[in-house]
Short mmCIF file of C-alpha atoms and ligand atoms in Angstrom, two decimals:
data_model
loop_
_atom_site.label_atom_id
_atom_site.label_comp_id
_atom_site.label_asym_id
_atom_site.label_seq_id
_atom_site.Cartn_x
_atom_site.Cartn_y
_atom_site.Cartn_z
CA UNK A 1 -16.46 23.69 -3.00
CA UNK A 2 -20.39 24.83 -3.18
CA UNK A 3 -22.74 22.25 -3.70
CA UNK A 4 -26.47 21.61 -4.56
CA UNK A 5 -28.21 18.30 -4.12
CA UNK A 6 -30.67 17.65 -6.60
CA UNK A 7 -32.77 14.70 -4.60
CA UNK A 8 -33.34 14.38 -1.17
CA UNK A 9 -34.26 10.65 -1.21
CA UNK A 10 -32.56 7.79 0.51
CA UNK A 11 -29.11 8.45 -1.18
CA UNK A 12 -29.57 12.80 -1.51
CA UNK A 13 -30.55 11.98 1.91
CA UNK A 14 -27.79 10.40 3.30
CA UNK A 15 -25.11 12.81 1.35
CA UNK A 16 -26.97 15.34 3.32
CA UNK A 17 -26.11 13.97 6.97
CA UNK A 18 -22.71 12.54 5.89
CA UNK A 19 -21.19 16.33 4.37
CA UNK A 20 -23.02 17.59 7.53
CA UNK A 21 -21.35 15.77 9.94
CA UNK A 22 -18.22 14.17 8.48
CA UNK A 23 -17.91 17.72 7.60
CA UNK A 24 -14.28 18.90 9.05
CA UNK A 25 -12.63 15.68 8.18
CA UNK A 26 -13.79 15.90 4.23
CA UNK A 27 -13.13 19.34 4.65
CA UNK A 28 -8.90 18.87 5.49
CA UNK A 29 -9.47 15.51 2.83
CA UNK A 30 -10.86 17.88 0.38
CA UNK A 31 -8.03 20.56 1.04
CA UNK A 32 -11.57 23.12 1.09
CA UNK A 33 -14.90 23.38 2.54
CA UNK A 34 -17.60 21.58 1.30
CA UNK A 35 -20.32 24.05 1.68
CA UNK A 36 -24.00 22.26 0.96
CA UNK A 37 -25.96 26.01 -0.18
CA UNK A 38 -28.53 24.67 -1.34
CA UNK A 39 -30.96 21.79 -2.12
CA UNK A 40 -33.30 20.80 -4.59
CA UNK A 41 -36.37 17.48 -4.08
CA UNK A 42 -39.63 17.11 -5.20
CA UNK A 43 -40.37 17.50 -1.42
CA UNK A 44 -38.55 17.74 2.22
CA UNK A 45 -36.80 15.07 3.92
CA UNK A 46 -37.76 15.01 7.08
CA UNK A 47 -34.37 13.06 8.09
CA UNK A 48 -32.14 15.73 7.11
CA UNK A 49 -32.39 18.88 9.14
CA UNK A 50 -31.53 21.55 6.64
CA UNK A 51 -31.34 24.53 9.03
CA UNK A 52 -30.99 27.58 6.84
CA UNK A 53 -29.75 25.79 3.78
CA UNK A 54 -31.98 26.78 0.93
CA UNK A 55 -35.02 24.16 -0.29
CA UNK A 56 -36.63 24.71 -3.41
CA UNK A 57 -38.87 22.29 -5.19
CA UNK A 58 -37.59 23.11 -9.07
CA UNK A 59 -35.10 21.30 -9.28
CA UNK A 60 -33.01 23.00 -12.44
CA UNK A 61 -33.00 26.33 -11.05
CA UNK A 62 -31.01 24.78 -8.12
CA UNK A 63 -28.79 22.56 -9.92
CA UNK A 64 -27.67 26.03 -12.59
CA UNK A 65 -27.56 28.88 -9.52
CA UNK A 66 -24.96 31.36 -9.96
CA UNK A 67 -23.31 30.57 -6.53
CA UNK A 68 -23.04 26.80 -6.87
CA UNK A 69 -19.72 25.00 -8.06
CA UNK A 70 -21.01 21.55 -7.71
CA UNK A 71 -24.36 19.55 -8.62
CA UNK A 72 -24.82 15.67 -6.55
CA UNK A 73 -26.95 14.35 -8.77
CA UNK A 74 -28.92 11.91 -6.92
CA UNK A 75 -33.10 11.34 -8.41
CA UNK A 76 -31.94 8.15 -10.28
CA UNK A 77 -34.17 7.87 -14.21
CA UNK A 78 -32.86 9.12 -17.52
CA UNK A 79 -35.42 11.54 -18.17
CA UNK A 80 -35.62 14.57 -15.18
CA UNK A 81 -31.96 13.96 -14.46
CA UNK A 82 -30.79 13.87 -17.45
CA UNK A 83 -32.79 17.45 -17.96
CA UNK A 84 -30.79 18.57 -14.88
CA UNK A 85 -27.57 16.80 -15.41
CA UNK A 86 -28.21 18.57 -18.91
CA UNK A 87 -28.96 21.49 -17.47
CA UNK A 88 -25.69 21.53 -14.78
CA UNK A 89 -22.85 20.56 -17.27
CA UNK A 90 -23.99 23.62 -19.60
CA UNK A 91 -24.09 26.08 -17.18
CA UNK A 92 -20.35 24.93 -16.18
CA UNK A 93 -21.02 23.21 -13.09
CA UNK A 94 -19.46 20.04 -12.24
CA UNK A 95 -21.62 16.90 -11.73
CA UNK A 96 -21.12 13.73 -9.05
CA UNK A 97 -24.25 10.89 -9.72
CA UNK A 98 -25.22 7.73 -7.98
CA UNK A 99 -27.04 7.11 -11.00
CA UNK A 100 -25.89 3.75 -12.88
CA UNK A 101 -29.03 4.21 -15.72
CA UNK A 102 -28.26 7.71 -16.24
CA UNK A 103 -24.84 6.34 -16.78
CA UNK A 104 -25.34 3.75 -18.63
CA UNK A 105 -27.30 4.63 -21.02
CA UNK A 106 -26.80 8.44 -21.92
CA UNK A 107 -23.34 8.75 -20.63
CA UNK A 108 -21.64 8.62 -24.25
CA UNK A 109 -23.07 12.25 -24.80
CA UNK A 110 -22.97 13.76 -21.04
CA UNK A 111 -19.00 12.61 -21.30
CA UNK A 112 -18.39 14.92 -23.95
CA UNK A 113 -20.71 17.21 -22.65
CA UNK A 114 -18.35 17.88 -19.52
CA UNK A 115 -15.54 17.58 -21.18
CA UNK A 116 -16.66 20.59 -23.77
CA UNK A 117 -17.34 22.10 -20.48
CA UNK A 118 -14.44 21.67 -18.65
CA UNK A 119 -16.14 20.06 -15.76
CA UNK A 120 -16.36 16.83 -14.20
CA UNK A 121 -19.05 14.48 -14.07
CA UNK A 122 -18.28 11.97 -11.86
CA UNK A 123 -19.94 8.08 -11.24
CA UNK A 124 -18.38 6.08 -8.49
CA UNK A 125 -22.13 5.49 -6.99
CA UNK A 126 -23.67 4.56 -9.49
CA UNK A 127 -21.76 0.65 -9.40
CA UNK A 128 -21.53 -1.47 -6.08
CA UNK A 129 -22.75 1.39 -3.61
CA UNK A 130 -20.11 2.70 -1.13
CA UNK A 131 -17.69 -0.24 -2.86
CA UNK A 132 -15.37 2.31 -4.72
CA UNK A 133 -15.14 -0.61 -6.97
CA UNK A 134 -14.49 2.49 -10.25
CA UNK A 135 -11.70 3.96 -9.07
CA UNK A 136 -10.16 1.00 -8.29
CA UNK A 137 -10.04 -0.66 -11.91
CA UNK A 138 -9.26 2.77 -13.09
CA UNK A 139 -6.61 4.12 -11.04
CA UNK A 140 -5.35 1.56 -9.13
CA UNK A 141 -5.68 -1.53 -11.36
CA UNK A 142 -4.00 1.07 -14.40
CA UNK A 143 -0.94 -0.79 -14.78
CA UNK A 144 -2.86 -3.57 -16.06
CA UNK A 145 -4.64 -5.57 -18.80
CA UNK A 146 -7.49 -6.55 -17.74
CA UNK A 147 -9.27 -10.21 -18.71
CA UNK A 148 -12.52 -10.14 -17.44
CA UNK A 149 -14.60 -8.40 -14.30
CA UNK A 150 -17.72 -10.44 -12.28
CA UNK A 151 -19.71 -9.49 -9.83
CA UNK A 152 -22.82 -9.75 -7.79
CA UNK A 153 -23.85 -5.81 -8.23
CA UNK A 154 -27.72 -5.74 -7.07
CA UNK A 155 -27.92 -6.16 -3.30
CA UNK A 156 -31.69 -6.92 -3.71
CA UNK A 157 -31.65 -9.85 -5.96
CA UNK A 158 -29.09 -10.93 -3.81
CA UNK A 159 -30.50 -10.20 -0.91
CA UNK A 160 -33.96 -12.57 -2.44
CA UNK A 161 -31.63 -15.69 -2.87
CA UNK A 162 -30.08 -15.06 0.06
CA UNK A 163 -33.18 -15.82 1.81
CA UNK A 164 -35.09 -17.53 -0.57
CA UNK A 165 -32.12 -20.21 0.29
CA UNK A 166 -30.92 -19.65 4.18
CA UNK A 167 -35.12 -19.60 5.05
CA UNK A 168 -36.84 -20.98 2.39
CA UNK A 169 -39.18 -17.60 2.49
CA UNK A 170 -41.09 -16.72 -0.55
CA UNK A 171 -39.98 -14.55 -3.07
CA UNK A 172 -42.51 -11.85 -3.14
CA UNK A 173 -41.49 -11.04 0.67
CA UNK A 174 -38.13 -11.32 1.05
CA UNK A 175 -38.63 -8.13 -2.51
CA UNK A 176 -40.97 -6.66 0.05
CA UNK A 177 -38.48 -6.17 2.76
CA UNK A 178 -36.06 -5.17 0.52
CA UNK A 179 -37.87 -2.28 -0.24
CA UNK A 180 -39.10 -1.62 3.23
CA UNK A 181 -35.09 -1.09 4.00
CA UNK A 182 -34.33 1.48 0.55
CA UNK A 183 -32.23 -1.27 -1.56
CA UNK A 184 -34.79 -1.45 -3.82
CA UNK A 185 -34.89 0.39 -6.72
CA UNK A 186 -37.80 2.18 -7.57
CA UNK A 187 -39.35 0.09 -9.89
CA UNK A 188 -38.14 -3.33 -8.17
CA UNK A 189 -38.61 -5.34 -11.30
CA UNK A 190 -35.37 -3.26 -12.24
CA UNK A 191 -33.57 -5.09 -9.40
CA UNK A 192 -35.22 -8.84 -10.11
CA UNK A 193 -35.07 -8.75 -13.88
CA UNK A 194 -30.98 -7.67 -13.75
CA UNK A 195 -31.96 -4.49 -15.48
CA UNK A 196 -30.17 -2.40 -12.49
CA UNK A 197 -27.43 -5.17 -12.95
CA UNK A 198 -26.64 -4.19 -16.24
CA UNK A 199 -26.63 -0.93 -16.18
CA UNK A 200 -23.79 -1.43 -13.69
CA UNK A 201 -22.16 -3.90 -15.22
CA UNK A 202 -22.22 -1.71 -18.62
CA UNK A 203 -19.95 0.39 -16.67
CA UNK A 204 -17.84 -1.95 -15.16
CA UNK A 205 -17.00 -3.18 -18.95
CA UNK A 206 -15.66 0.06 -20.23
CA UNK A 207 -14.50 0.99 -17.74
CA UNK A 208 -12.52 -2.17 -17.58
CA UNK A 209 -12.41 -2.77 -21.43
CA UNK A 210 -11.94 1.49 -22.07
CA UNK A 211 -14.95 0.70 -24.35
CA UNK A 212 -18.05 3.14 -25.31
CA UNK A 213 -20.69 2.52 -23.15
CA UNK A 214 -22.96 0.12 -24.77
CA UNK A 215 -25.87 -0.57 -22.47
CA UNK A 216 -28.01 -2.58 -24.90
CA UNK A 217 -25.99 -4.40 -26.08
CA UNK A 218 -25.97 -6.16 -22.88
CA UNK A 219 -27.79 -9.60 -22.96
CA UNK A 220 -29.56 -9.85 -19.35
CA UNK A 221 -31.97 -12.47 -17.30
CA UNK A 222 -33.66 -12.19 -13.86
CA UNK A 223 -33.92 -14.64 -11.65
CA UNK A 224 -38.30 -14.14 -11.06
CA UNK A 225 -37.90 -17.83 -12.78
CA UNK A 226 -35.64 -19.72 -10.24
CA UNK A 227 -37.34 -21.93 -8.56
CA UNK A 228 -36.46 -23.33 -4.81
CA UNK A 229 -35.19 -26.73 -6.12
CA UNK A 230 -33.18 -25.38 -8.04
CA UNK A 231 -31.63 -23.22 -5.53
CA UNK A 232 -31.88 -26.50 -3.29
CA UNK A 233 -30.02 -28.48 -6.78
CA UNK A 234 -27.36 -26.39 -7.08
CA UNK A 235 -26.65 -27.03 -3.44
CA UNK A 236 -27.22 -30.98 -3.06
CA UNK A 237 -23.92 -30.70 -6.25
CA UNK A 238 -21.78 -27.83 -4.06
CA UNK A 239 -22.78 -24.55 -5.92
CA UNK A 240 -24.70 -21.14 -5.04
CA UNK A 241 -26.90 -19.92 -7.50
CA UNK A 242 -25.77 -15.61 -7.83
CA UNK A 243 -27.03 -12.99 -9.98
CA UNK A 244 -24.39 -12.42 -11.47
CA UNK A 245 -23.09 -10.41 -13.99
CA UNK A 246 -20.44 -10.94 -16.51
CA UNK A 247 -18.36 -9.28 -19.18
CA UNK A 248 -14.87 -10.15 -20.13
CA UNK A 249 -12.73 -9.06 -22.62
CA UNK A 250 -12.08 -12.48 -25.62
CA UNK A 251 -10.26 -12.92 -29.15
CA UNK A 252 -13.14 -11.60 -30.79
CA UNK A 253 -14.90 -9.43 -29.15
CA UNK A 254 -16.12 -8.14 -25.18
CA UNK A 255 -18.96 -10.94 -22.96
CA UNK A 256 -21.21 -8.48 -21.62
CA UNK A 257 -23.99 -10.67 -19.81
CA UNK A 258 -26.36 -10.46 -17.13
CA UNK A 259 -27.91 -14.00 -15.35
CA UNK A 260 -28.37 -16.80 -12.84
CA UNK A 261 -24.74 -18.60 -12.49
CA UNK A 262 -23.93 -21.23 -10.26
CA UNK A 263 -20.92 -20.76 -8.65
CA UNK A 264 -18.75 -22.70 -6.25
CA UNK A 265 -18.60 -23.12 -3.22
CA UNK A 266 -15.76 -22.91 -2.71
CA UNK A 267 -15.71 -19.33 -4.57
CA UNK A 268 -15.87 -16.00 -2.58
CA UNK A 269 -18.11 -14.75 -4.65
CA UNK A 270 -20.13 -17.48 -3.77
CA UNK A 271 -19.76 -16.42 0.10
CA UNK A 272 -21.28 -13.05 -0.62
CA UNK A 273 -24.44 -13.09 1.42
CA UNK A 274 -27.70 -10.47 2.03
CA UNK A 275 -27.48 -6.96 0.25
CA UNK A 276 -23.70 -7.56 0.13
CA UNK A 277 -21.60 -6.57 -3.17
CA UNK A 278 -18.70 -8.22 -4.59
CA UNK A 279 -16.72 -7.52 -7.80
CA UNK A 280 -13.90 -9.83 -8.93
CA UNK A 281 -11.76 -8.94 -11.20
CA UNK A 282 -8.77 -11.15 -13.18
CA UNK A 283 -5.70 -9.13 -14.50
CA UNK A 284 -3.13 -10.22 -15.75
CA UNK A 285 -0.45 -8.76 -13.72
CA UNK A 286 -2.15 -8.39 -10.51
CA UNK A 287 -4.10 -11.51 -11.05
CA UNK A 288 -7.72 -11.99 -9.12
CA UNK A 289 -8.83 -8.91 -7.17
CA UNK A 290 -12.14 -8.73 -5.35
CA UNK A 291 -13.83 -5.68 -3.84
CA UNK A 292 -16.06 -6.21 -1.15
CA UNK A 293 -19.31 -4.41 0.53
CA UNK A 294 -22.53 -2.89 0.95
CA UNK A 295 -23.73 -1.78 -2.69
CA UNK A 296 -26.72 -0.56 -1.91
CA UNK A 297 -28.15 1.89 1.31
CA UNK A 298 -28.48 5.52 2.09
CA UNK A 299 -24.96 6.23 4.19
CA UNK A 300 -23.02 3.90 2.35
CA UNK A 301 -23.92 4.95 -1.64
CA UNK A 302 -23.21 8.80 0.52
CA UNK A 303 -19.60 7.49 0.39
CA UNK A 304 -18.89 7.28 -2.75
CA UNK A 305 -20.23 10.31 -3.46
CA UNK A 306 -18.82 11.90 -1.08
CA UNK A 307 -15.51 10.30 -2.50
CA UNK A 308 -15.72 11.65 -6.13
CA UNK A 309 -16.81 15.26 -4.50
CA UNK A 310 -13.48 15.13 -2.61
CA UNK A 311 -11.62 13.95 -6.22
CA UNK A 312 -13.28 17.02 -7.92
CA UNK A 313 -12.54 19.70 -5.13
CA UNK A 314 -8.86 18.70 -5.23
CA UNK A 315 -8.37 19.42 -8.63
CA UNK A 316 -10.58 22.19 -9.01
CA UNK A 317 -7.91 24.52 -8.32
CA UNK A 318 -6.14 23.30 -10.45
CA UNK A 319 -7.00 22.13 -14.46
CA UNK A 320 -9.86 20.01 -14.15
CA UNK A 321 -9.36 18.11 -17.56
CA UNK A 322 -5.63 17.20 -16.44
CA UNK A 323 -6.99 15.03 -14.04
CA UNK A 324 -8.19 10.90 -14.66
CA UNK A 325 -10.48 10.75 -17.08
CA UNK A 326 -14.17 9.35 -16.87
CA UNK A 327 -14.04 5.93 -18.40
CA UNK A 328 -10.00 6.12 -17.79
CA UNK A 329 -8.72 5.52 -21.45
CA UNK A 330 -8.21 9.11 -23.11
CA UNK A 331 -11.69 10.06 -25.27
CA UNK A 332 -9.24 9.33 -28.42
CA UNK A 333 -8.21 6.27 -27.36
CA UNK A 334 -11.44 4.32 -26.84
CA UNK A 335 -11.24 0.63 -27.91
CA UNK A 336 -13.62 -0.76 -30.77
CA UNK A 337 -14.17 -4.46 -29.66
CA UNK A 338 -17.86 -5.66 -30.48
CA UNK A 339 -19.93 -6.64 -27.98
CA UNK A 340 -20.54 -10.38 -28.61
CA UNK A 341 -24.27 -11.50 -28.63
CA UNK A 342 -25.41 -13.72 -25.86
CA UNK A 343 -24.99 -16.83 -28.76
CA UNK A 344 -21.39 -16.70 -28.89
CA UNK A 345 -20.99 -16.76 -24.75
CA UNK A 346 -18.75 -20.26 -24.05
CA UNK A 347 -20.38 -21.83 -20.39
CA UNK A 348 -20.79 -24.85 -18.91
CA UNK A 349 -24.66 -25.47 -17.88
CA UNK A 350 -26.67 -27.09 -15.21
CA UNK A 351 -30.00 -28.34 -17.16
CA UNK A 352 -33.45 -29.78 -15.26
CA UNK A 353 -35.56 -32.12 -17.40
CA UNK A 354 -38.93 -33.76 -16.41
CA UNK A 355 -39.27 -36.14 -18.43
CA UNK A 356 -41.53 -39.12 -18.40
CA UNK A 357 -40.35 -42.20 -16.32
CA UNK A 358 -39.79 -44.27 -19.44
CA UNK A 359 -37.24 -46.39 -20.09
CA UNK A 360 -34.92 -44.95 -22.90
CA UNK A 361 -35.20 -40.90 -21.76
CA UNK A 362 -31.61 -40.88 -21.17
CA UNK A 363 -30.45 -42.20 -23.68
CA UNK A 364 -32.19 -40.05 -26.29
CA UNK A 365 -31.22 -36.76 -24.07
CA UNK A 366 -27.29 -38.26 -24.51
CA UNK A 367 -27.55 -38.44 -28.11
CA UNK A 368 -29.11 -34.98 -28.87
CA UNK A 369 -26.79 -33.30 -26.77
CA UNK A 370 -23.54 -35.46 -27.95
CA UNK A 371 -25.17 -34.40 -31.49
CA UNK A 372 -24.66 -30.52 -31.28
CA UNK A 373 -20.45 -31.78 -29.36
CA UNK A 374 -21.52 -31.11 -25.71
CA UNK A 375 -20.11 -32.59 -23.52
CA UNK A 376 -22.37 -34.30 -20.04
CA UNK A 377 -20.58 -34.03 -16.51
CA UNK A 378 -23.08 -35.13 -14.49
CA UNK A 379 -26.06 -36.06 -14.33
CA UNK A 380 -28.48 -36.34 -11.58
CA UNK A 381 -32.34 -38.14 -11.64
CA UNK A 382 -34.29 -37.10 -8.47
CA UNK A 383 -37.41 -38.16 -7.04
CA UNK A 384 -40.55 -35.65 -7.20
CA UNK A 385 -43.60 -36.20 -4.79
CA UNK A 386 -45.30 -33.78 -6.68
CA UNK A 387 -45.74 -35.08 -10.07
CA UNK A 388 -46.34 -38.99 -10.72
CA UNK A 389 -44.80 -40.80 -13.50
CA UNK A 390 -42.68 -37.64 -13.76
CA UNK A 391 -39.03 -37.87 -12.39
CA UNK A 392 -36.83 -34.73 -12.79
CA UNK A 393 -32.81 -35.34 -14.28
CA UNK A 394 -29.99 -32.11 -14.16
CA UNK A 395 -27.32 -32.41 -15.84
CA UNK A 396 -24.50 -30.90 -15.64
CA UNK A 397 -21.89 -29.63 -19.15
CA UNK A 398 -18.81 -29.19 -19.99
CA UNK A 399 -18.65 -25.81 -21.53
CA UNK A 400 -20.20 -25.17 -24.86
CA UNK A 401 -21.35 -22.40 -27.11
CA UNK A 402 -24.50 -21.34 -26.10
CA UNK A 403 -25.67 -21.58 -29.58
CA UNK A 404 -25.17 -25.41 -29.73
CA UNK A 405 -27.30 -25.20 -26.11
CA UNK A 406 -30.26 -23.12 -27.60
CA UNK A 407 -30.14 -25.66 -30.69
CA UNK A 408 -30.16 -29.00 -28.64
CA UNK A 409 -32.79 -27.66 -25.99
CA UNK A 410 -34.86 -27.02 -28.75
CA UNK A 411 -34.80 -30.25 -30.03
CA UNK A 412 -35.00 -31.76 -26.47
CA UNK A 413 -37.92 -29.70 -25.66
CA UNK A 414 -39.69 -31.53 -28.31
CA UNK A 415 -39.58 -34.64 -27.57
CA UNK A 416 -42.96 -35.96 -26.57
CA UNK A 417 -41.08 -37.44 -23.46
CA UNK A 418 -40.14 -34.08 -22.27
CA UNK A 419 -43.28 -32.42 -20.17
CA UNK A 420 -41.72 -29.18 -18.81
CA UNK A 421 -39.83 -26.73 -20.74
CA UNK A 422 -35.71 -27.52 -19.81
CA UNK A 423 -34.13 -25.38 -17.05
CA UNK A 424 -31.20 -24.01 -18.07
CA UNK A 425 -28.28 -21.77 -15.64
CA UNK A 426 -24.57 -21.02 -16.69
CA UNK A 427 -22.13 -22.36 -14.53
CA UNK A 428 -18.86 -20.73 -14.34
CA UNK A 429 -16.02 -22.02 -12.13
CA UNK A 430 -13.10 -18.54 -11.76
CA UNK A 431 -10.66 -20.78 -12.01
CA UNK A 432 -7.27 -18.15 -11.80
CA UNK A 433 -5.48 -18.32 -15.34
N1 HSE B 501 -31.62 -1.38 -6.22
C1 HSE B 501 -29.87 -1.35 -6.20
C2 HSE B 501 -29.66 -3.18 -5.41
C3 HSE B 501 -29.52 -0.62 -5.40
O1 HSE B 501 -30.65 -3.29 -4.62
O2 HSE B 501 -28.22 -3.33 -5.51
C4 HSE B 501 -28.88 0.00 -5.43
O3 HSE B 501 -27.59 0.85 -6.92
#
């Protein structure tokens, strides 16, 4: 199998080095030698010793070379990377990518292109880095009706939340460290605003439920507004705040949402710290399964890329189309479940209100919640030195439709005794059903 690597940054460089270092074992597993014949990148990577391997700065020329069978795309983004991948597929090359934005946003078109050119487009590394979660759902859980997938799928965000909780570090300071370690996206707002997680969740949802990729319908909320106070309060109540991607099949459609979430500290997901990723799948036959490991980083992501190269190499000398369909379901068998708007999603809530310290406030808030069919689970009031005459109230609620909560919050916010915007964080219990 003759390979070209396009993009020799953190992930491309890791792929290059692991392919060379473990060449014998990889060839034994693949049933054929995997030879890197060319590398193209905007600039060389000093961590990679090219020896006699050809280096070019022309990405498309390298991706379409006659002597290349498989192209590894590790550029990232949806512009140049899309041109390279399309050119490679049209030239009859298999493509392996770590590019979640590309698959989530353009995947439907690219898979069609791969099928019509009788080649494979593989993307294990696009979700949860080194954790083989796509293969696990698509192949390992093929017997099951999947009910939900919930995951911590952005290492940078999880690293930030963990450091804020454990060490009281400032948001910006932790983000800089994640960038230096090569975990963060080129544009780190993708990490902290949940866009990267929404890309990955879109892919997981399609593989779990056999639906076309629908990134535009994902609901996305980031972690930049999470305050150290809420992190501390959540902990006092026995929860951790995690930035979760959740996709669930309901009778009405598919939930597809990324947002900060309170998770009971007894749940395994609550214990996933630092840059690690974890994806929990709830399915009818096997029940709950959890996939855990490094979700970012050079060689961890290379591990998934090379697993895809091995799969393709095994199938290459047979019939590539006889293999596993890209989304696990045959293209003509894809389902048509609609994606639900966030207003239709049911969730429990943590609410934080900054209220005037005066009689009757609690009664008014409770009345508004009751009028919107919202059942209160607990109420706590905290002393807060910084605000004279104002007091934070924390309410935990039972499950309710988001649209009821939206209306209730609007009314509460209109009260003259409420002194700041209401902070609302969804709560998930993940009790096995
Ligand atoms: N920026 C991503 C993360 C890299 O932090 O998880 C892996 O996709």
